Amino acid sequence: MKKNLFKAGIAALVLSAVQLTPTFAESFSIETAKGDVSIAQVPQKIAAFDVAVIDNLDALGIKPAGILNGLYVDYLDHVSASDAVKLGTFFEPDFEAVNALAPDMIIVATRSAKYLEELGKIAPAVDLTSEWEGFMQASIDAFKQTAKLVGKTAEGDVLVAKLEASADDLRSLVKDKGKTLIIMTNGPKISAFGSGSRFGWVHDDLGIVPAIDDVEAVTHGEAVTHEFVLNANPDWLIVVDRSAAVGQDGSAKATLDNELIAKTTAWQKGQVIYVNSATWYISGNGIQAMQASIDELTAAYSK
């Protein structure tokens, strides 16, 4: 009899502990672009206003409840096709739709960062923007904070380790591959990118030697001409097609079909790399985008 009473008492204590566990859930903090932010609990209903953020959530197996109207990158087509509520664009959020969704966390970054305060009136909001300078580490840091936010730190560490190993392999591969120029076409226009720029992580973090050292580090690159590309005479040419990335007319291949470009070493050796422009331009600092970009470059420089 006493043994049964003892067992019943233990069972009651265990049940009480289970029932009380949520009460003792501890808050935690994450690092954001605006400083440390205290989080009351792991969010269950996230509204995400940045493609790289959605990339990161998807990599961690988290399905956002609300997303942008268009994501542009094909590897997130399954997210676009999901039942996630469409909440406008990163340039113009649909505040009525956000209100109706009633998320318990809103994440902004980069293009949508300016709406942090206004969206924060609807629900807790954080800015996970990462800077171009120190791109790879800044992007990894933002990803780790996302993983911490959603309670997926261990899963995040695995993805970061894979990314860093791939980057190490690429650095070894490109040591003796010559010099590279990164350009972006926008219809007939051409701009160049160097160290410290939007795509500068290719040089700064991946060890790919730049063909030009003094390119102006501005958001959309330094405007250049076909003659500039010839004078730089890169061994390799990395091409981002902005028009293709955002679904507009204008082909990078047509823009570069020019007698001056044809004289470059890169062109003559067939070392022109047309990258997945949407991934590079739209979601470039997402963990999946970075992994895909490194894999893409590894394949190209291995030929």
PDB file of C-alpha atoms in Angstrom:
ATOM      1  CA  MET A   1       0.000   0.000   0.000  1.00  0.00           C
ATOM      2  CA  LYS A   2       2.759   2.412   0.975  1.00  0.00           C
ATOM      3  CA  LYS A   3       4.677   1.485  -2.170  1.00  0.00           C
ATOM      4  CA  ASN A   4       1.632   2.308  -4.314  1.00  0.00           C
ATOM      5  CA  LEU A   5       1.161   5.632  -2.536  1.00  0.00           C
ATOM      6  CA  PHE A   6       4.839   6.423  -3.097  1.00  0.00           C
ATOM      7  CA  LYS A   7       4.566   5.642  -6.813  1.00  0.00           C
ATOM      8  CA  ALA A   8       1.429   7.755  -7.076  1.00  0.00           C
ATOM      9  CA  GLY A   9       3.226  10.634  -5.387  1.00  0.00           C
ATOM     10  CA  ILE A  10       6.172  10.419  -7.787  1.00  0.00           C
ATOM     11  CA  ALA A  11       3.803  10.310 -10.759  1.00  0.00           C
ATOM     12  CA  ALA A  12       2.018  13.399  -9.503  1.00  0.00           C
ATOM     13  CA  LEU A  13       5.313  15.261  -9.117  1.00  0.00           C
ATOM     14  CA  VAL A  14       6.402  14.316 -12.635  1.00  0.00           C
ATOM     15  CA  LEU A  15       3.044  15.418 -14.044  1.00  0.00           C
ATOM     16  CA  SER A  16       3.299  18.708 -12.180  1.00  0.00           C
ATOM     17  CA  ALA A  17       6.800  19.285 -13.524  1.00  0.00           C
ATOM     18  CA  VAL A  18       5.651  18.636 -17.075  1.00  0.00           C
ATOM     19  CA  GLN A  19       2.691  20.957 -16.686  1.00  0.00           C
ATOM     20  CA  LEU A  20       4.818  23.707 -15.174  1.00  0.00           C
ATOM     21  CA  THR A  21       7.715  23.531 -17.656  1.00  0.00           C
ATOM     22  CA  PRO A  22       6.405  26.297 -20.004  1.00  0.00           C
ATOM     23  CA  THR A  23       6.092  28.642 -17.037  1.00  0.00           C
ATOM     24  CA  PHE A  24       9.811  28.391 -16.409  1.00  0.00           C
ATOM     25  CA  ALA A  25      10.848  28.911 -20.041  1.00  0.00           C
ATOM     26  CA  GLU A  26      13.680  31.431 -19.964  1.00  0.00           C
ATOM     27  CA  SER A  27      13.940  34.423 -22.262  1.00  0.00           C
ATOM     28  CA  PHE A  28      17.106  34.827 -24.307  1.00  0.00           C
ATOM     29  CA  SER A  29      18.753  37.486 -26.433  1.00  0.00           C
ATOM     30  CA  ILE A  30      20.007  37.632 -30.010  1.00  0.00           C
ATOM     31  CA  GLU A  31      22.354  40.068 -31.708  1.00  0.00           C
ATOM     32  CA  THR A  32      20.695  42.183 -34.396  1.00  0.00           C
ATOM     33  CA  ALA A  33      21.693  45.085 -36.622  1.00  0.00           C
ATOM     34  CA  LYS A  34      20.229  47.362 -33.934  1.00  0.00           C
ATOM     35  CA  GLY A  35      21.964  45.707 -30.992  1.00  0.00           C
ATOM     36  CA  ASP A  36      20.969  42.932 -28.603  1.00  0.00           C
ATOM     37  CA  VAL A  37      17.249  42.163 -28.456  1.00  0.00           C
ATOM     38  CA  SER A  38      15.559  40.124 -25.725  1.00  0.00           C
ATOM     39  CA  ILE A  39      13.282  37.350 -26.992  1.00  0.00           C
ATOM     40  CA  ALA A  40      10.560  36.103 -24.645  1.00  0.00           C
ATOM     41  CA  GLN A  41      10.268  32.677 -26.276  1.00  0.00           C
ATOM     42  CA  VAL A  42      11.003  30.838 -29.517  1.00  0.00           C
ATOM     43  CA  PRO A  43       8.557  32.281 -32.085  1.00  0.00           C
ATOM     44  CA  GLN A  44       6.031  29.971 -33.724  1.00  0.00           C
ATOM     45  CA  LYS A  45       4.515  32.312 -36.303  1.00  0.00           C
ATOM     46  CA  ILE A  46       7.172  34.261 -38.205  1.00  0.00           C
ATOM     47  CA  ALA A  47       6.639  36.921 -40.862  1.00  0.00           C
ATOM     48  CA  ALA A  48       9.802  37.319 -42.963  1.00  0.00           C
ATOM     49  CA  PHE A  49      10.478  40.361 -45.150  1.00  0.00           C
ATOM     50  CA  ASP A  50      13.798  39.383 -46.712  1.00  0.00           C
ATOM     51  CA  VAL A  51      14.688  36.631 -49.172  1.00  0.00           C
ATOM     52  CA  ALA A  52      17.986  35.783 -47.447  1.00  0.00           C
ATOM     53  CA  VAL A  53      16.130  35.498 -44.137  1.00  0.00           C
ATOM     54  CA  ILE A  54      13.624  33.151 -45.778  1.00  0.00           C
ATOM     55  CA  ASP A  55      16.582  31.213 -47.229  1.00  0.00           C
ATOM     56  CA  ASN A  56      17.986  30.834 -43.711  1.00  0.00           C
ATOM     57  CA  LEU A  57      14.675  29.803 -42.173  1.00  0.00           C
ATOM     58  CA  ASP A  58      14.133  27.252 -44.934  1.00  0.00           C
ATOM     59  CA  ALA A  59      17.630  25.825 -44.415  1.00  0.00           C
ATOM     60  CA  LEU A  60      16.750  25.307 -40.750  1.00  0.00           C
ATOM     61  CA  GLY A  61      13.482  23.581 -41.590  1.00  0.00           C
ATOM     62  CA  ILE A  62      11.340  26.500 -40.437  1.00  0.00           C
ATOM     63  CA  LYS A  63       8.249  27.355 -42.455  1.00  0.00           C
ATOM     64  CA  PRO A  64       7.459  31.079 -42.181  1.00  0.00           C
ATOM     65  CA  ALA A  65       3.797  31.985 -41.746  1.00  0.00           C
ATOM     66  CA  GLY A  66       4.155  35.127 -43.854  1.00  0.00           C
ATOM     67  CA  ILE A  67       6.497  35.899 -46.754  1.00  0.00           C
ATOM     68  CA  LEU A  68       7.132  38.385 -49.547  1.00  0.00           C
ATOM     69  CA  ASN A  69       4.922  38.332 -52.637  1.00  0.00           C
ATOM     70  CA  GLY A  70       7.853  37.322 -54.848  1.00  0.00           C
ATOM     71  CA  LEU A  71      11.067  35.528 -53.896  1.00  0.00           C
ATOM     72  CA  TYR A  72      12.683  35.410 -57.377  1.00  0.00           C
ATOM     73  CA  VAL A  73      15.036  32.504 -56.581  1.00  0.00           C
ATOM     74  CA  ASP A  74      13.962  29.117 -57.903  1.00  0.00           C
ATOM     75  CA  TYR A  75      15.360  27.101 -54.996  1.00  0.00           C
ATOM     76  CA  LEU A  76      12.686  28.714 -52.802  1.00  0.00           C
ATOM     77  CA  ASP A  77       9.821  27.965 -55.201  1.00  0.00           C
ATOM     78  CA  HIS A  78       8.386  25.501 -52.682  1.00  0.00           C
ATOM     79  CA  VAL A  79       8.175  28.308 -50.125  1.00  0.00           C
ATOM     80  CA  SER A  80       6.450  30.616 -52.620  1.00  0.00           C
ATOM     81  CA  ALA A  81       3.994  27.821 -53.435  1.00  0.00           C
ATOM     82  CA  SER A  82       3.244  27.085 -49.773  1.00  0.00           C
ATOM     83  CA  ASP A  83       0.250  28.389 -47.856  1.00  0.00           C
ATOM     84  CA  ALA A  84       2.349  31.145 -46.288  1.00  0.00           C
ATOM     85  CA  VAL A  85       0.468  34.438 -46.386  1.00  0.00           C
ATOM     86  CA  LYS A  86       1.815  36.973 -48.883  1.00  0.00           C
ATOM     87  CA  LEU A  87       2.651  40.208 -47.086  1.00  0.00           C
ATOM     88  CA  GLY A  88       3.666  42.612 -49.845  1.00  0.00           C
ATOM     89  CA  THR A  89       7.203  43.402 -50.962  1.00  0.00           C
ATOM     90  CA  PHE A  90      10.354  44.415 -49.113  1.00  0.00           C
ATOM     91  CA  PHE A  91       9.852  47.889 -50.556  1.00  0.00           C
ATOM     92  CA  GLU A  92       6.171  48.073 -49.603  1.00  0.00           C
ATOM     93  CA  PRO A  93       4.831  45.772 -46.873  1.00  0.00           C
ATOM     94  CA  ASP A  94       1.088  45.089 -46.756  1.00  0.00           C
ATOM     95  CA  PHE A  95       0.473  46.249 -43.197  1.00  0.00           C
ATOM     96  CA  GLU A  96      -3.173  45.177 -43.274  1.00  0.00           C
ATOM     97  CA  ALA A  97      -2.143  41.625 -44.191  1.00  0.00           C
ATOM     98  CA  VAL A  98       0.493  41.608 -41.445  1.00  0.00           C
ATOM     99  CA  ASN A  99      -2.110  42.722 -38.916  1.00  0.00           C
ATOM    100  CA  ALA A 100      -4.489  39.999 -40.049  1.00  0.00           C
ATOM    101  CA  LEU A 101      -1.760  37.343 -39.814  1.00  0.00           C
ATOM    102  CA  ALA A 102      -0.916  38.364 -36.235  1.00  0.00           C
ATOM    103  CA  PRO A 103       2.639  36.934 -36.215  1.00  0.00           C
ATOM    104  CA  ASP A 104       4.561  36.537 -32.976  1.00  0.00           C
ATOM    105  CA  MET A 105       7.801  37.636 -34.683  1.00  0.00           C
ATOM    106  CA  ILE A 106       8.627  39.813 -37.692  1.00  0.00           C
ATOM    107  CA  ILE A 107      12.063  39.699 -39.308  1.00  0.00           C
ATOM    108  CA  VAL A 108      13.317  42.454 -41.608  1.00  0.00           C
ATOM    109  CA  ALA A 109      16.711  42.917 -43.246  1.00  0.00           C
ATOM    110  CA  THR A 110      18.497  44.995 -45.880  1.00  0.00           C
ATOM    111  CA  ARG A 111      15.812  46.347 -48.240  1.00  0.00           C
ATOM    112  CA  SER A 112      12.995  46.060 -45.690  1.00  0.00           C
ATOM    113  CA  ALA A 113      15.021  47.253 -42.677  1.00  0.00           C
ATOM    114  CA  LYS A 114      13.538  50.751 -42.855  1.00  0.00           C
ATOM    115  CA  TYR A 115      10.153  49.319 -41.837  1.00  0.00           C
ATOM    116  CA  LEU A 116      11.433  47.858 -38.555  1.00  0.00           C
ATOM    117  CA  GLU A 117       9.826  50.461 -36.306  1.00  0.00           C
ATOM    118  CA  GLU A 118       6.476  50.504 -38.092  1.00  0.00           C
ATOM    119  CA  LEU A 119       6.196  46.718 -38.269  1.00  0.00           C
ATOM    120  CA  GLY A 120       7.303  46.556 -34.643  1.00  0.00           C
ATOM    121  CA  LYS A 121       4.033  48.231 -33.683  1.00  0.00           C
ATOM    122  CA  ILE A 122       2.214  45.107 -34.885  1.00  0.00           C
ATOM    123  CA  ALA A 123       4.436  42.427 -33.321  1.00  0.00           C
ATOM    124  CA  PRO A 124       7.969  41.997 -31.947  1.00  0.00           C
ATOM    125  CA  ALA A 125      10.357  42.736 -34.819  1.00  0.00           C
ATOM    126  CA  VAL A 126      14.092  42.305 -35.366  1.00  0.00           C
ATOM    127  CA  ASP A 127      16.504  43.545 -38.038  1.00  0.00           C
ATOM    128  CA  LEU A 128      18.926  40.823 -39.177  1.00  0.00           C
ATOM    129  CA  THR A 129      20.694  42.874 -41.832  1.00  0.00           C
ATOM    130  CA  SER A 130      24.314  41.845 -42.467  1.00  0.00           C
ATOM    131  CA  GLU A 131      26.844  44.238 -43.989  1.00  0.00           C
ATOM    132  CA  TRP A 132      28.762  43.844 -47.267  1.00  0.00           C
ATOM    133  CA  GLU A 133      32.043  44.468 -45.468  1.00  0.00           C
ATOM    134  CA  GLY A 134      33.277  41.215 -43.977  1.00  0.00           C
ATOM    135  CA  PHE A 135      30.449  39.660 -45.971  1.00  0.00           C
ATOM    136  CA  MET A 136      30.899  35.966 -45.289  1.00  0.00           C
ATOM    137  CA  GLN A 137      31.416  36.229 -41.543  1.00  0.00           C
ATOM    138  CA  ALA A 138      28.690  38.864 -41.216  1.00  0.00           C
ATOM    139  CA  SER A 139      26.285  36.616 -43.122  1.00  0.00           C
ATOM    140  CA  ILE A 140      27.235  33.594 -41.025  1.00  0.00           C
ATOM    141  CA  ASP A 141      26.709  35.634 -37.853  1.00  0.00           C
ATOM    142  CA  ALA A 142      23.238  36.698 -39.031  1.00  0.00           C
ATOM    143  CA  PHE A 143      22.419  33.076 -39.857  1.00  0.00           C
ATOM    144  CA  LYS A 144      23.558  31.934 -36.414  1.00  0.00           C
ATOM    145  CA  GLN A 145      21.311  34.528 -34.784  1.00  0.00           C
ATOM    146  CA  THR A 146      18.415  33.289 -36.902  1.00  0.00           C
ATOM    147  CA  ALA A 147      19.175  29.727 -35.781  1.00  0.00           C
ATOM    148  CA  LYS A 148      19.262  30.865 -32.157  1.00  0.00           C
ATOM    149  CA  LEU A 149      15.983  32.730 -32.587  1.00  0.00           C
ATOM    150  CA  VAL A 150      14.161  29.620 -33.824  1.00  0.00           C
ATOM    151  CA  GLY A 151      15.840  27.150 -31.478  1.00  0.00           C
ATOM    152  CA  LYS A 152      17.930  25.436 -34.162  1.00  0.00           C
ATOM    153  CA  THR A 153      21.478  26.262 -33.067  1.00  0.00           C
ATOM    154  CA  ALA A 154      22.850  22.735 -33.511  1.00  0.00           C
ATOM    155  CA  GLU A 155      21.358  22.409 -36.984  1.00  0.00           C
ATOM    156  CA  GLY A 156      22.780  25.805 -37.890  1.00  0.00           C
ATOM    157  CA  ASP A 157      26.277  24.833 -36.762  1.00  0.00           C
ATOM    158  CA  VAL A 158      26.249  21.857 -39.146  1.00  0.00           C
ATOM    159  CA  LEU A 159      25.394  24.086 -42.113  1.00  0.00           C
ATOM    160  CA  VAL A 160      28.047  26.645 -41.171  1.00  0.00           C
ATOM    161  CA  ALA A 161      30.701  23.934 -40.881  1.00  0.00           C
ATOM    162  CA  LYS A 162      29.817  22.665 -44.356  1.00  0.00           C
ATOM    163  CA  LEU A 163      29.978  26.187 -45.794  1.00  0.00           C
ATOM    164  CA  GLU A 164      33.350  26.930 -44.222  1.00  0.00           C
ATOM    165  CA  ALA A 165      34.803  23.624 -45.435  1.00  0.00           C
ATOM    166  CA  SER A 166      33.605  24.361 -48.977  1.00  0.00           C
ATOM    167  CA  ALA A 167      35.149  27.834 -48.797  1.00  0.00           C
ATOM    168  CA  ASP A 168      38.474  26.341 -47.666  1.00  0.00           C
ATOM    169  CA  ASP A 169      38.441  23.951 -50.621  1.00  0.00           C
ATOM    170  CA  LEU A 170      37.728  26.787 -53.050  1.00  0.00           C
ATOM    171  CA  ARG A 171      40.551  28.926 -51.646  1.00  0.00           C
ATOM    172  CA  SER A 172      42.972  26.080 -52.292  1.00  0.00           C
ATOM    173  CA  LEU A 173      41.600  25.561 -55.789  1.00  0.00           C
ATOM    174  CA  VAL A 174      41.955  29.168 -56.982  1.00  0.00           C
ATOM    175  CA  LYS A 175      45.481  29.887 -55.708  1.00  0.00           C
ATOM    176  CA  ASP A 176      47.094  29.680 -59.140  1.00  0.00           C
ATOM    177  CA  LYS A 177      44.105  30.448 -61.352  1.00  0.00           C
ATOM    178  CA  GLY A 178      45.028  34.019 -62.263  1.00  0.00           C
ATOM    179  CA  LYS A 179      42.976  37.189 -61.813  1.00  0.00           C
ATOM    180  CA  THR A 180      39.206  37.634 -61.888  1.00  0.00           C
ATOM    181  CA  LEU A 181      36.926  40.567 -62.636  1.00  0.00           C
ATOM    182  CA  ILE A 182      33.349  40.592 -61.338  1.00  0.00           C
ATOM    183  CA  ILE A 183      30.866  42.537 -63.435  1.00  0.00           C
ATOM    184  CA  MET A 184      27.113  42.985 -63.417  1.00  0.00           C
ATOM    185  CA  THR A 185      25.107  43.790 -66.524  1.00  0.00           C
ATOM    186  CA  ASN A 186      21.808  45.646 -66.404  1.00  0.00           C
ATOM    187  CA  GLY A 187      20.515  45.651 -69.950  1.00  0.00           C
ATOM    188  CA  PRO A 188      23.262  47.393 -71.970  1.00  0.00           C
ATOM    189  CA  LYS A 189      24.980  48.791 -68.857  1.00  0.00           C
ATOM    190  CA  ILE A 190      27.998  47.243 -67.158  1.00  0.00           C
ATOM    191  CA  SER A 191      29.276  47.796 -63.622  1.00  0.00           C
ATOM    192  CA  ALA A 192      32.319  46.329 -61.888  1.00  0.00           C
ATOM    193  CA  PHE A 193      32.754  45.065 -58.337  1.00  0.00           C
ATOM    194  CA  GLY A 194      35.943  44.722 -56.323  1.00  0.00           C
ATOM    195  CA  SER A 195      37.052  44.081 -52.756  1.00  0.00           C
ATOM    196  CA  GLY A 196      34.714  45.404 -50.074  1.00  0.00           C
ATOM    197  CA  SER A 197      31.770  45.607 -52.453  1.00  0.00           C
ATOM    198  CA  ARG A 198      28.476  43.764 -52.736  1.00  0.00           C
ATOM    199  CA  PHE A 199      30.137  40.773 -54.398  1.00  0.00           C
ATOM    200  CA  GLY A 200      33.576  41.501 -52.968  1.00  0.00           C
ATOM    201  CA  TRP A 201      33.466  38.462 -50.711  1.00  0.00           C
ATOM    202  CA  VAL A 202      34.595  36.493 -53.753  1.00  0.00           C
ATOM    203  CA  HIS A 203      37.950  38.247 -53.355  1.00  0.00           C
ATOM    204  CA  ASP A 204      37.994  39.034 -49.641  1.00  0.00           C
ATOM    205  CA  ASP A 205      36.667  35.750 -48.262  1.00  0.00           C
ATOM    206  CA  LEU A 206      37.237  33.179 -50.995  1.00  0.00           C
ATOM    207  CA  GLY A 207      40.744  34.194 -52.044  1.00  0.00           C
ATOM    208  CA  ILE A 208      39.992  34.818 -55.718  1.00  0.00           C
ATOM    209  CA  VAL A 209      42.540  37.410 -56.883  1.00  0.00           C
ATOM    210  CA  PRO A 210      40.955  40.617 -58.269  1.00  0.00           C
ATOM    211  CA  ALA A 211      41.942  41.883 -61.714  1.00  0.00           C
ATOM    212  CA  ILE A 212      41.511  45.494 -60.537  1.00  0.00           C
ATOM    213  CA  ASP A 213      42.312  46.794 -57.047  1.00  0.00           C
ATOM    214  CA  ASP A 214      40.673  50.221 -57.066  1.00  0.00           C
ATOM    215  CA  VAL A 215      37.041  49.564 -58.015  1.00  0.00           C
ATOM    216  CA  GLU A 216      34.624  51.844 -56.171  1.00  0.00           C
ATOM    217  CA  ALA A 217      32.622  49.852 -53.599  1.00  0.00           C
ATOM    218  CA  VAL A 218      29.063  51.059 -54.239  1.00  0.00           C
ATOM    219  CA  THR A 219      25.812  49.085 -54.022  1.00  0.00           C
ATOM    220  CA  HIS A 220      25.295  48.581 -57.743  1.00  0.00           C
ATOM    221  CA  GLY A 221      28.972  48.627 -58.665  1.00  0.00           C
ATOM    222  CA  GLU A 222      31.141  51.154 -60.461  1.00  0.00           C
ATOM    223  CA  ALA A 223      29.823  51.969 -63.938  1.00  0.00           C
ATOM    224  CA  VAL A 224      32.364  50.826 -66.520  1.00  0.00           C
ATOM    225  CA  THR A 225      32.727  50.332 -70.265  1.00  0.00           C
ATOM    226  CA  HIS A 226      33.710  47.464 -72.544  1.00  0.00           C
ATOM    227  CA  GLU A 227      37.094  49.167 -72.866  1.00  0.00           C
ATOM    228  CA  PHE A 228      37.522  49.065 -69.077  1.00  0.00           C
ATOM    229  CA  VAL A 229      37.013  45.303 -69.124  1.00  0.00           C
ATOM    230  CA  LEU A 230      39.563  44.940 -71.919  1.00  0.00           C
ATOM    231  CA  ASN A 231      42.124  47.058 -70.071  1.00  0.00           C
ATOM    232  CA  ALA A 232      41.589  44.977 -66.931  1.00  0.00           C
ATOM    233  CA  ASN A 233      42.080  41.895 -69.124  1.00  0.00           C
ATOM    234  CA  PRO A 234      41.010  39.351 -66.498  1.00  0.00           C
ATOM    235  CA  ASP A 235      41.890  35.671 -66.738  1.00  0.00           C
ATOM    236  CA  TRP A 236      38.383  34.974 -65.480  1.00  0.00           C
ATOM    237  CA  LEU A 237      35.179  36.972 -65.741  1.00  0.00           C
ATOM    238  CA  ILE A 238      32.301  36.455 -63.295  1.00  0.00           C
ATOM    239  CA  VAL A 239      29.055  37.826 -64.728  1.00  0.00           C
ATOM    240  CA  VAL A 240      25.892  38.687 -62.779  1.00  0.00           C
ATOM    241  CA  ASP A 241      22.887  39.485 -64.983  1.00  0.00           C
ATOM    242  CA  ARG A 242      20.675  41.849 -62.972  1.00  0.00           C
ATOM    243  CA  SER A 243      17.933  41.912 -65.603  1.00  0.00           C
ATOM    244  CA  ALA A 244      17.640  38.136 -65.484  1.00  0.00           C
ATOM    245  CA  ALA A 245      17.676  38.214 -61.677  1.00  0.00           C
ATOM    246  CA  VAL A 246      14.612  40.465 -61.451  1.00  0.00           C
ATOM    247  CA  GLY A 247      12.768  39.054 -64.447  1.00  0.00           C
ATOM    248  CA  GLN A 248      13.426  41.888 -66.894  1.00  0.00           C
ATOM    249  CA  ASP A 249      14.504  41.831 -70.525  1.00  0.00           C
ATOM    250  CA  GLY A 250      18.156  42.244 -71.423  1.00  0.00           C
ATOM    251  CA  SER A 251      20.743  39.523 -71.811  1.00  0.00           C
ATOM    252  CA  ALA A 252      24.227  39.640 -70.314  1.00  0.00           C
ATOM    253  CA  LYS A 253      25.510  37.505 -73.164  1.00  0.00           C
ATOM    254  CA  ALA A 254      24.183  40.026 -75.692  1.00  0.00           C
ATOM    255  CA  THR A 255      25.732  42.932 -73.771  1.00  0.00           C
ATOM    256  CA  LEU A 256      29.116  41.206 -73.690  1.00  0.00           C
ATOM    257  CA  ASP A 257      29.020  40.147 -77.343  1.00  0.00           C
ATOM    258  CA  ASN A 258      31.503  42.862 -78.205  1.00  0.00           C
ATOM    259  CA  GLU A 259      34.830  42.902 -80.049  1.00  0.00           C
ATOM    260  CA  LEU A 260      36.605  44.498 -77.079  1.00  0.00           C
ATOM    261  CA  ILE A 261      35.389  41.866 -74.613  1.00  0.00           C
ATOM    262  CA  ALA A 262      36.329  39.183 -77.145  1.00  0.00           C
ATOM    263  CA  LYS A 263      39.979  40.244 -76.863  1.00  0.00           C
ATOM    264  CA  THR A 264      40.201  39.512 -73.145  1.00  0.00           C
ATOM    265  CA  THR A 265      42.017  36.443 -71.873  1.00  0.00           C
ATOM    266  CA  ALA A 266      38.868  35.304 -70.079  1.00  0.00           C
ATOM    267  CA  TRP A 267      36.827  35.357 -73.275  1.00  0.00           C
ATOM    268  CA  GLN A 268      39.469  33.716 -75.431  1.00  0.00           C
ATOM    269  CA  LYS A 269      40.021  30.903 -72.936  1.00  0.00           C
ATOM    270  CA  GLY A 270      36.310  30.348 -72.362  1.00  0.00           C
ATOM    271  CA  GLN A 271      36.664  31.415 -68.735  1.00  0.00           C
ATOM    272  CA  VAL A 272      33.520  33.523 -68.464  1.00  0.00           C
ATOM    273  CA  ILE A 273      31.332  32.382 -65.569  1.00  0.00           C
ATOM    274  CA  TYR A 274      27.649  33.304 -65.892  1.00  0.00           C
ATOM    275  CA  VAL A 275      26.477  32.750 -62.334  1.00  0.00           C
ATOM    276  CA  ASN A 276      22.947  32.167 -61.056  1.00  0.00           C
ATOM    277  CA  SER A 277      22.119  35.853 -60.987  1.00  0.00           C
ATOM    278  CA  ALA A 278      18.987  35.711 -58.841  1.00  0.00           C
ATOM    279  CA  THR A 279      20.854  33.834 -56.135  1.00  0.00           C
ATOM    280  CA  TRP A 280      23.758  36.286 -56.203  1.00  0.00           C
ATOM    281  CA  TYR A 281      21.709  39.474 -56.497  1.00  0.00           C
ATOM    282  CA  ILE A 282      18.560  38.727 -54.475  1.00  0.00           C
ATOM    283  CA  SER A 283      19.447  36.249 -51.731  1.00  0.00           C
ATOM    284  CA  GLY A 284      23.245  36.308 -51.799  1.00  0.00           C
ATOM    285  CA  ASN A 285      23.818  36.383 -48.035  1.00  0.00           C
ATOM    286  CA  GLY A 286      21.510  33.486 -47.197  1.00  0.00           C
ATOM    287  CA  ILE A 287      23.240  30.303 -46.033  1.00  0.00           C
ATOM    288  CA  GLN A 288      21.858  28.289 -48.959  1.00  0.00           C
ATOM    289  CA  ALA A 289      22.726  31.041 -51.442  1.00  0.00           C
ATOM    290  CA  MET A 290      26.315  31.251 -50.195  1.00  0.00           C
ATOM    291  CA  GLN A 291      26.710  27.482 -50.347  1.00  0.00           C
ATOM    292  CA  ALA A 292      25.289  27.404 -53.882  1.00  0.00           C
ATOM    293  CA  SER A 293      27.572  30.256 -54.977  1.00  0.00           C
ATOM    294  CA  ILE A 294      30.671  28.552 -53.608  1.00  0.00           C
ATOM    295  CA  ASP A 295      29.652  25.274 -55.251  1.00  0.00           C
ATOM    296  CA  GLU A 296      29.056  27.137 -58.514  1.00  0.00           C
ATOM    297  CA  LEU A 297      32.492  28.768 -58.439  1.00  0.00           C
ATOM    298  CA  THR A 298      34.189  25.535 -57.432  1.00  0.00           C
ATOM    299  CA  ALA A 299      32.693  23.781 -60.453  1.00  0.00           C
ATOM    300  CA  ALA A 300      33.716  26.629 -62.784  1.00  0.00           C
ATOM    301  CA  TYR A 301      37.321  26.960 -61.564  1.00  0.00           C
ATOM    302  CA  SER A 302      37.759  23.179 -61.615  1.00  0.00           C
ATOM    303  CA  LYS A 303      37.472  23.046 -65.400  1.00  0.00           C
TER     304      LYS A 303
END
